mmCIF file of C-alpha atoms in Angstrom:
data_model
loop_
_atom_site.group_PDB
_atom_site.id
_atom_site.type_symbol
_atom_site.label_atom_id
_atom_site.label_comp_id
_atom_site.label_asym_id
_atom_site.label_seq_id
_atom_site.Cartn_x
_atom_site.Cartn_y
_atom_site.Cartn_z
ATOM 1 C CA MET A 5 -21.644 36.037 -31.627
ATOM 2 C CA GLY A 6 -21.438 38.664 -29.204
ATOM 3 C CA GLU A 7 -21.414 41.564 -31.532
ATOM 4 C CA GLY A 8 -21.655 45.010 -29.868
ATOM 5 C CA LEU A 9 -23.271 44.903 -26.443
ATOM 6 C CA GLY A 10 -24.942 41.715 -27.040
ATOM 7 C CA PHE A 11 -22.284 39.969 -25.198
ATOM 8 C CA TYR A 12 -24.063 40.008 -22.200
ATOM 9 C CA LYS A 13 -26.709 37.838 -23.296
ATOM 10 C CA GLU A 14 -24.019 34.956 -22.912
ATOM 11 C CA TYR A 15 -23.496 35.703 -19.340
ATOM 12 C CA VAL A 16 -27.364 35.182 -18.700
ATOM 13 C CA ALA A 17 -27.733 32.310 -20.985
ATOM 14 C CA GLY A 18 -24.582 31.013 -18.747
ATOM 15 C CA MET A 19 -26.812 31.964 -15.061
ATOM 16 C CA ASN A 20 -29.820 30.114 -16.638
ATOM 17 C CA ALA A 21 -27.509 27.151 -16.923
ATOM 18 C CA GLY A 22 -26.135 27.066 -13.751
ATOM 19 C CA LEU A 23 -29.495 27.166 -12.307
ATOM 20 C CA ALA A 24 -30.521 24.303 -13.934
ATOM 21 C CA THR A 25 -27.469 22.365 -13.360
ATOM 22 C CA VAL A 26 -28.147 22.940 -9.340
ATOM 23 C CA ALA A 27 -31.808 22.109 -9.628
ATOM 24 C CA VAL A 28 -31.301 18.798 -11.259
ATOM 25 C CA GLY A 29 -27.480 17.778 -9.501
ATOM 26 C CA HIS A 30 -28.008 19.231 -5.981
ATOM 27 C CA PRO A 31 -29.275 15.900 -4.267
ATOM 28 C CA PHE A 32 -26.597 13.976 -5.795
ATOM 29 C CA ASP A 33 -23.908 16.468 -4.861
ATOM 30 C CA THR A 34 -24.987 16.116 -1.176
ATOM 31 C CA VAL A 35 -24.662 12.568 -1.492
ATOM 32 C CA LYS A 36 -21.554 12.812 -2.835
ATOM 33 C CA VAL A 37 -20.052 15.441 -0.336
ATOM 34 C CA LYS A 38 -21.200 13.069 2.559
ATOM 35 C CA LEU A 39 -19.428 10.102 1.008
ATOM 36 C CA GLN A 40 -16.117 12.270 0.468
ATOM 37 C CA LYS A 41 -16.112 13.260 4.071
ATOM 38 C CA HIS A 42 -17.291 10.395 5.835
ATOM 39 C CA ASN A 43 -15.844 7.457 3.936
ATOM 40 C CA THR A 44 -12.472 8.891 4.012
ATOM 41 C CA ASP A 45 -12.259 9.427 7.692
ATOM 42 C CA VAL A 46 -10.248 7.547 9.835
ATOM 43 C CA GLU A 47 -12.951 6.449 12.565
ATOM 44 C CA GLY A 48 -16.899 7.092 12.305
ATOM 45 C CA LEU A 49 -19.678 6.579 9.829
ATOM 46 C CA ARG A 50 -19.174 4.764 6.892
ATOM 47 C CA TYR A 51 -21.802 4.542 3.992
ATOM 48 C CA LYS A 52 -21.818 1.495 1.804
ATOM 49 C CA ASN A 53 -22.611 3.393 -1.091
ATOM 50 C CA GLY A 54 -24.859 6.224 -2.626
ATOM 51 C CA LEU A 55 -27.931 4.595 -2.519
ATOM 52 C CA HIS A 56 -27.383 3.834 0.999
ATOM 53 C CA CYS A 57 -26.064 7.205 1.796
ATOM 54 C CA ALA A 58 -29.138 8.925 0.129
ATOM 55 C CA SER A 59 -31.803 6.346 1.901
ATOM 56 C CA ARG A 60 -29.966 7.299 5.120
ATOM 57 C CA ILE A 61 -30.580 10.908 4.349
ATOM 58 C CA LEU A 62 -34.127 10.570 3.424
ATOM 59 C CA GLN A 63 -35.092 8.494 6.334
ATOM 60 C CA THR A 64 -33.839 11.115 9.061
ATOM 61 C CA GLU A 65 -34.190 14.438 7.541
ATOM 62 C CA GLY A 66 -36.769 13.958 4.286
ATOM 63 C CA VAL A 67 -36.258 15.567 0.680
ATOM 64 C CA LYS A 68 -34.854 18.767 2.877
ATOM 65 C CA GLY A 69 -31.530 17.143 3.611
ATOM 66 C CA LEU A 70 -30.933 16.336 -0.109
ATOM 67 C CA TYR A 71 -30.929 19.958 -0.828
ATOM 68 C CA ARG A 72 -28.928 21.028 2.289
ATOM 69 C CA GLY A 73 -26.741 24.000 1.043
ATOM 70 C CA ALA A 74 -28.675 24.848 -1.988
ATOM 71 C CA THR A 75 -29.263 28.177 -1.170
ATOM 72 C CA SER A 76 -25.391 28.808 -1.359
ATOM 73 C CA SER A 77 -25.531 26.530 -4.220
ATOM 74 C CA PHE A 78 -27.916 28.127 -6.248
ATOM 75 C CA LEU A 79 -26.255 31.714 -5.988
ATOM 76 C CA GLY A 80 -22.831 30.520 -6.230
ATOM 77 C CA MET A 81 -23.873 28.213 -9.551
ATOM 78 C CA ALA A 82 -25.745 31.004 -10.913
ATOM 79 C CA PHE A 83 -22.799 33.593 -10.634
ATOM 80 C CA GLU A 84 -20.069 31.099 -11.706
ATOM 81 C CA SER A 85 -21.866 29.408 -14.448
ATOM 82 C CA SER A 86 -22.801 32.841 -15.972
ATOM 83 C CA LEU A 87 -18.999 33.662 -15.886
ATOM 84 C CA MET A 88 -17.870 30.299 -16.822
ATOM 85 C CA PHE A 89 -19.925 30.185 -20.065
ATOM 86 C CA GLY A 90 -19.516 34.019 -20.877
ATOM 87 C CA ILE A 91 -15.775 34.063 -20.664
ATOM 88 C CA TYR A 92 -15.646 30.781 -22.656
ATOM 89 C CA SER A 93 -17.510 32.022 -25.433
ATOM 90 C CA GLN A 94 -15.765 35.359 -25.347
ATOM 91 C CA ALA A 95 -12.157 33.866 -25.326
ATOM 92 C CA LYS A 96 -13.002 31.306 -27.726
ATOM 93 C CA LEU A 97 -14.190 34.245 -29.941
ATOM 94 C CA PHE A 98 -10.915 36.481 -29.245
ATOM 95 C CA LEU A 99 -8.604 33.276 -30.118
ATOM 96 C CA ARG A 100 -10.254 32.007 -33.104
ATOM 97 C CA ALA A 101 -9.997 35.710 -35.044
ATOM 98 C CA SER A 102 -9.377 35.326 -38.326
ATOM 99 C CA LEU A 103 -8.978 31.408 -38.313
ATOM 100 C CA PRO A 104 -11.414 29.808 -40.419
ATOM 101 C CA ASP A 105 -14.638 27.956 -38.814
ATOM 102 C CA ASP A 106 -13.834 24.478 -40.234
ATOM 103 C CA GLY A 107 -14.767 22.784 -36.781
ATOM 104 C CA PRO A 108 -13.539 22.764 -33.041
ATOM 105 C CA ARG A 109 -10.097 23.384 -32.664
ATOM 106 C CA PRO A 110 -8.370 22.325 -29.421
ATOM 107 C CA GLU A 111 -5.514 25.159 -29.466
ATOM 108 C CA ILE A 112 -9.005 27.635 -28.591
ATOM 109 C CA ILE A 113 -11.244 25.069 -26.868
ATOM 110 C CA VAL A 114 -8.397 24.249 -24.474
ATOM 111 C CA PRO A 115 -7.236 27.513 -23.291
ATOM 112 C CA SER A 116 -10.306 29.194 -23.244
ATOM 113 C CA ALA A 117 -11.888 26.649 -20.908
ATOM 114 C CA MET A 118 -9.100 26.568 -18.414
ATOM 115 C CA PHE A 119 -8.944 30.776 -18.622
ATOM 116 C CA GLY A 120 -12.893 30.282 -17.622
ATOM 117 C CA GLY A 121 -11.905 27.732 -15.114
ATOM 118 C CA ALA A 122 -9.229 29.495 -13.241
ATOM 119 C CA ILE A 123 -11.189 32.780 -13.262
ATOM 120 C CA ILE A 124 -14.329 31.417 -11.348
ATOM 121 C CA SER A 125 -12.631 28.865 -9.221
ATOM 122 C CA PHE A 126 -11.991 32.219 -7.293
ATOM 123 C CA VAL A 127 -15.802 32.978 -6.785
ATOM 124 C CA LEU A 128 -16.508 29.124 -6.427
ATOM 125 C CA CYS A 129 -13.967 28.327 -3.667
ATOM 126 C CA PRO A 130 -15.906 30.320 -0.830
ATOM 127 C CA THR A 131 -19.613 29.119 -2.097
ATOM 128 C CA GLU A 132 -18.561 25.474 -1.952
ATOM 129 C CA LEU A 133 -16.700 25.932 1.217
ATOM 130 C CA VAL A 134 -19.976 27.247 2.734
ATOM 131 C CA LYS A 135 -22.106 24.353 0.637
ATOM 132 C CA CYS A 136 -19.969 21.509 1.762
ATOM 133 C CA ARG A 137 -20.301 22.342 5.246
ATOM 134 C CA MET A 138 -23.729 22.724 5.223
ATOM 135 C CA GLN A 139 -24.042 19.513 3.382
ATOM 136 C CA ILE A 140 -22.192 17.147 5.724
ATOM 137 C CA GLN A 141 -24.437 18.026 8.857
ATOM 138 C CA GLY A 142 -27.698 16.302 9.729
ATOM 139 C CA THR A 143 -28.538 13.530 11.860
ATOM 140 C CA ASP A 144 -25.666 11.230 10.438
ATOM 141 C CA SER A 145 -23.046 13.802 10.583
ATOM 142 C CA LEU A 146 -20.208 13.280 12.488
ATOM 143 C CA VAL A 147 -19.751 17.144 12.765
ATOM 144 C CA PRO A 148 -19.855 18.062 16.703
ATOM 145 C CA ASN A 149 -22.972 20.171 17.524
ATOM 146 C CA PHE A 150 -21.120 23.253 18.526
ATOM 147 C CA ARG A 151 -19.856 23.018 14.434
ATOM 148 C CA ARG A 152 -23.153 22.963 13.264
ATOM 149 C CA TYR A 153 -24.328 26.230 11.423
ATOM 150 C CA THR A 154 -28.079 27.670 11.373
ATOM 151 C CA SER A 155 -27.902 28.965 7.650
ATOM 152 C CA PRO A 156 -25.293 29.512 5.049
ATOM 153 C CA LEU A 157 -24.923 32.795 6.068
ATOM 154 C CA ASP A 158 -23.990 31.850 9.441
ATOM 155 C CA CYS A 159 -21.568 28.967 8.056
ATOM 156 C CA ALA A 160 -19.958 32.146 6.208
ATOM 157 C CA VAL A 161 -19.765 34.322 9.178
ATOM 158 C CA GLN A 162 -18.548 31.788 11.654
ATOM 159 C CA THR A 163 -15.708 30.821 9.226
ATOM 160 C CA VAL A 164 -14.285 34.155 8.978
ATOM 161 C CA LYS A 165 -14.768 34.694 12.487
ATOM 162 C CA ASN A 166 -12.718 31.359 13.647
ATOM 163 C CA GLU A 167 -10.286 31.357 10.644
ATOM 164 C CA GLY A 168 -10.042 34.790 9.222
ATOM 165 C CA VAL A 169 -10.755 36.008 5.591
ATOM 166 C CA ILE A 170 -8.380 33.598 4.059
ATOM 167 C CA GLY A 171 -10.562 30.404 5.604
ATOM 168 C CA ILE A 172 -13.471 31.180 3.381
ATOM 169 C CA PHE A 173 -11.027 30.559 0.452
ATOM 170 C CA ARG A 174 -9.636 27.183 1.815
ATOM 171 C CA GLY A 175 -9.337 24.718 -0.550
ATOM 172 C CA GLY A 176 -8.540 27.238 -3.163
ATOM 173 C CA SER A 177 -5.603 25.134 -5.086
ATOM 174 C CA ALA A 178 -7.506 22.009 -5.429
ATOM 175 C CA THR A 179 -10.681 24.408 -6.600
ATOM 176 C CA LEU A 180 -8.387 25.830 -9.450
ATOM 177 C CA LEU A 181 -7.074 22.245 -10.438
ATOM 178 C CA ARG A 182 -10.390 21.284 -10.943
ATOM 179 C CA GLU A 183 -11.827 23.982 -12.430
ATOM 180 C CA CYS A 184 -9.357 24.404 -14.911
ATOM 181 C CA THR A 185 -8.613 20.518 -15.713
ATOM 182 C CA GLY A 186 -12.442 19.918 -15.585
ATOM 183 C CA ASN A 187 -13.506 22.552 -17.366
ATOM 184 C CA ALA A 188 -11.053 21.822 -20.373
ATOM 185 C CA VAL A 189 -12.354 18.149 -20.680
ATOM 186 C CA PHE A 190 -15.958 19.308 -20.534
ATOM 187 C CA PHE A 191 -16.179 21.682 -23.557
ATOM 188 C CA ALA A 192 -13.798 19.684 -25.880
ATOM 189 C CA VAL A 193 -15.683 16.614 -25.500
ATOM 190 C CA TYR A 194 -18.954 18.542 -25.771
ATOM 191 C CA GLU A 195 -17.772 20.362 -28.824
ATOM 192 C CA TYR A 196 -16.366 17.547 -30.719
ATOM 193 C CA LEU A 197 -19.620 15.794 -30.027
ATOM 194 C CA ARG A 198 -21.898 18.608 -31.029
ATOM 195 C CA TYR A 199 -19.622 19.000 -34.334
ATOM 196 C CA HIS A 200 -19.542 15.716 -35.380
ATOM 197 C CA ILE A 201 -23.613 14.954 -34.531
ATOM 198 C CA HIS A 202 -24.569 18.084 -36.699
ATOM 199 C CA SER A 203 -22.279 17.204 -39.222
ATOM 200 C CA ARG A 204 -24.159 13.943 -39.546
ATOM 201 C CA LEU A 205 -27.373 15.680 -39.779
ATOM 202 C CA GLU A 206 -26.146 18.001 -42.313
ATOM 203 C CA GLY A 207 -28.879 18.377 -45.075
ATOM 204 C CA SER A 208 -31.503 16.667 -43.349
ATOM 205 C CA LYS A 209 -35.034 17.985 -41.972
ATOM 206 C CA LEU A 210 -33.821 16.897 -38.517
ATOM 207 C CA LYS A 211 -31.146 19.330 -38.125
ATOM 208 C CA ASP A 212 -33.142 22.630 -37.017
ATOM 209 C CA GLY A 213 -35.395 20.951 -35.202
ATOM 210 C CA TYR A 214 -36.274 21.843 -31.224
ATOM 211 C CA LEU A 215 -36.577 18.679 -29.873
ATOM 212 C CA VAL A 216 -33.294 17.341 -32.154
ATOM 213 C CA ASP A 217 -31.548 19.873 -30.805
ATOM 214 C CA MET A 218 -32.280 19.245 -27.326
ATOM 215 C CA GLY A 219 -31.660 15.428 -27.665
ATOM 216 C CA ILE A 220 -28.021 16.444 -29.123
ATOM 217 C CA GLY A 221 -27.972 18.753 -26.136
ATOM 218 C CA VAL A 222 -28.965 16.226 -23.501
ATOM 219 C CA LEU A 223 -26.494 13.497 -24.879
ATOM 220 C CA THR A 224 -23.298 16.106 -25.482
ATOM 221 C CA GLY A 225 -23.942 17.709 -22.392
ATOM 222 C CA GLY A 226 -24.114 14.489 -20.092
ATOM 223 C CA LEU A 227 -21.390 12.611 -21.720
ATOM 224 C CA GLY A 228 -19.271 15.928 -21.280
ATOM 225 C CA GLY A 229 -19.835 15.856 -17.639
ATOM 226 C CA ILE A 230 -19.381 12.438 -17.090
ATOM 227 C CA ALA A 231 -15.845 12.671 -19.006
ATOM 228 C CA CYS A 232 -15.190 15.788 -16.625
ATOM 229 C CA TRP A 233 -16.092 14.536 -13.618
ATOM 230 C CA SER A 234 -14.276 11.198 -13.979
ATOM 231 C CA ALA A 235 -10.905 13.500 -14.574
ATOM 232 C CA VAL A 236 -11.021 15.415 -11.927
ATOM 233 C CA LEU A 237 -12.916 13.561 -9.151
ATOM 234 C CA PRO A 238 -9.744 12.951 -7.041
ATOM 235 C CA PHE A 239 -8.956 17.032 -7.058
ATOM 236 C CA ASP A 240 -12.680 17.100 -5.698
ATOM 237 C CA VAL A 241 -12.254 14.644 -3.160
ATOM 238 C CA ALA A 242 -9.141 16.378 -1.675
ATOM 239 C CA LYS A 243 -11.005 20.036 -2.095
ATOM 240 C CA THR A 244 -14.070 18.397 0.281
ATOM 241 C CA ILE A 245 -11.696 16.743 2.783
ATOM 242 C CA ILE A 246 -9.525 20.654 3.337
ATOM 243 C CA GLN A 247 -12.608 22.638 3.211
ATOM 244 C CA THR A 248 -14.627 20.594 6.016
ATOM 245 C CA SER A 249 -12.059 19.881 8.062
ATOM 246 C CA PRO A 250 -12.790 21.598 11.428
ATOM 247 C CA ASP A 251 -9.086 21.893 11.962
ATOM 248 C CA LYS A 252 -7.396 25.213 10.827
ATOM 249 C CA ALA A 253 -3.998 23.519 10.661
ATOM 250 C CA THR A 254 -4.994 20.705 8.262
ATOM 251 C CA GLU A 255 -3.110 20.302 4.944
ATOM 252 C CA THR A 256 -4.216 22.111 2.218
ATOM 253 C CA ASN A 257 -1.832 20.814 -0.559
ATOM 254 C CA PRO A 258 -4.254 18.733 -2.199
ATOM 255 C CA PHE A 259 -1.984 16.300 -3.803
ATOM 256 C CA LYS A 260 -0.474 15.726 -0.038
ATOM 257 C CA VAL A 261 -4.326 15.245 1.017
ATOM 258 C CA LEU A 262 -4.758 12.540 -1.751
ATOM 259 C CA ARG A 263 -1.424 10.927 -0.696
ATOM 260 C CA SER A 264 -2.915 10.585 2.798
ATOM 261 C CA ILE A 265 -6.172 9.437 1.454
ATOM 262 C CA HIS A 266 -4.498 6.710 -0.529
ATOM 263 C CA LYS A 267 -2.506 5.273 2.498
ATOM 264 C CA ARG A 268 -5.643 5.027 4.389
ATOM 265 C CA ALA A 269 -8.471 3.837 1.595
ATOM 266 C CA GLY A 270 -6.611 3.394 -1.392
ATOM 267 C CA VAL A 271 -7.524 4.388 -4.885
ATOM 268 C CA LYS A 272 -11.002 3.691 -3.841
ATOM 269 C CA GLY A 273 -10.761 6.658 -1.174
ATOM 270 C CA CYS A 274 -9.371 8.708 -3.558
ATOM 271 C CA TYR A 275 -12.499 8.683 -5.833
ATOM 272 C CA ALA A 276 -15.036 8.231 -3.100
ATOM 273 C CA GLY A 277 -18.323 9.420 -4.160
ATOM 274 C CA LEU A 278 -17.834 7.824 -7.509
ATOM 275 C CA GLY A 279 -21.266 6.609 -7.965
ATOM 276 C CA PRO A 280 -23.742 9.478 -6.957
ATOM 277 C CA THR A 281 -20.798 11.968 -9.196
ATOM 278 C CA ILE A 282 -21.299 9.913 -12.502
ATOM 279 C CA VAL A 283 -24.961 9.708 -11.601
ATOM 280 C CA ARG A 284 -25.168 12.877 -11.289
ATOM 281 C CA ALA A 285 -22.930 14.215 -14.060
ATOM 282 C CA PHE A 286 -25.142 13.215 -17.133
ATOM 283 C CA PRO A 287 -28.470 14.936 -16.099
ATOM 284 C CA ALA A 288 -26.834 17.851 -14.327
ATOM 285 C CA ASN A 289 -24.620 18.836 -17.043
ATOM 286 C CA ALA A 290 -27.213 17.673 -19.977
ATOM 287 C CA ALA A 291 -29.490 20.519 -18.329
ATOM 288 C CA ALA A 292 -26.980 23.073 -18.282
ATOM 289 C CA ILE A 293 -26.026 22.707 -21.996
ATOM 290 C CA VAL A 294 -29.853 22.372 -23.018
ATOM 291 C CA ALA A 295 -30.715 25.741 -20.757
ATOM 292 C CA TRP A 296 -27.365 27.205 -22.332
ATOM 293 C CA GLU A 297 -28.206 26.604 -26.015
ATOM 294 C CA PHE A 298 -32.274 27.381 -25.324
ATOM 295 C CA SER A 299 -31.539 30.437 -23.613
ATOM 296 C CA MET A 300 -28.954 31.530 -26.575
ATOM 297 C CA LYS A 301 -31.513 30.932 -29.062
ATOM 298 C CA LEU A 302 -34.471 32.948 -27.111
ATOM 299 C CA LEU A 303 -31.323 35.588 -26.978
ATOM 300 C CA GLY A 304 -30.644 35.654 -30.585
ATOM 301 C CA ILE A 305 -26.998 34.256 -30.095
ATOM 302 C CA LYS A 306 -26.083 32.426 -33.242
ATOM 303 C CA ARG A 307 -23.933 29.065 -32.205
ATOM 304 C CA ASP A 308 -20.697 28.810 -34.197
#
């Protein structure tokens, strides 16, 4: 995999995975962010659940409201996913070196995924800050009118103007923890499930069918996504609170933020947005893996 200059193809395949993720998952992400912001505040709006939040958005803003902040998300995820899948593939190839190709190895998968996660967290943090600040706006938003942003660019410019360049990277430590941990869990579950399913199909006529490959991609990507988000949702809640706070002096240590949330709302508060997150995790990550694997096939990249 990645012979000669062909390594760039892995980054192209990763970009397609990111675009598929946003197209399928952004509406669920908008609901998740609103729940995380408003249902953990001391006072103000409370949504009963993800369905109630989604219905309120549709009633007041229509489908457009569910895709609020999607522009920065598409740009960010295309670049982030391209880096993540590309770096992961290259790091795996480097770490495997002369080791026999006898199945998934945790000593290769975990560090490769964590390294990719660490790199992309620096790209993802600013785009997610803009995305989250755009998402919490709207008719039901608690954000004062003077804090409203007209576009993702306006949000980025105002953030830098009011908080300095460092302000656009607010929530960086929470993003780093989420990406390193989440990607390690995701790729470990994905690789092991994929290997064992393909092992069961060895010698079968179904092994090389496109529909079977798509089905395996949907299952492994979807379950990997659920495992990933179940593990890292508290870090994501902390990140949302840190990034959407209008106070420049707000706490940025994710563990202290989670402790504060736990005091106010208990464990439930630390898992705010769990419903739409889990509902989103399966289709969004399934779409990412199917798009990634299909793109690699079209580009002539062989999976190990």
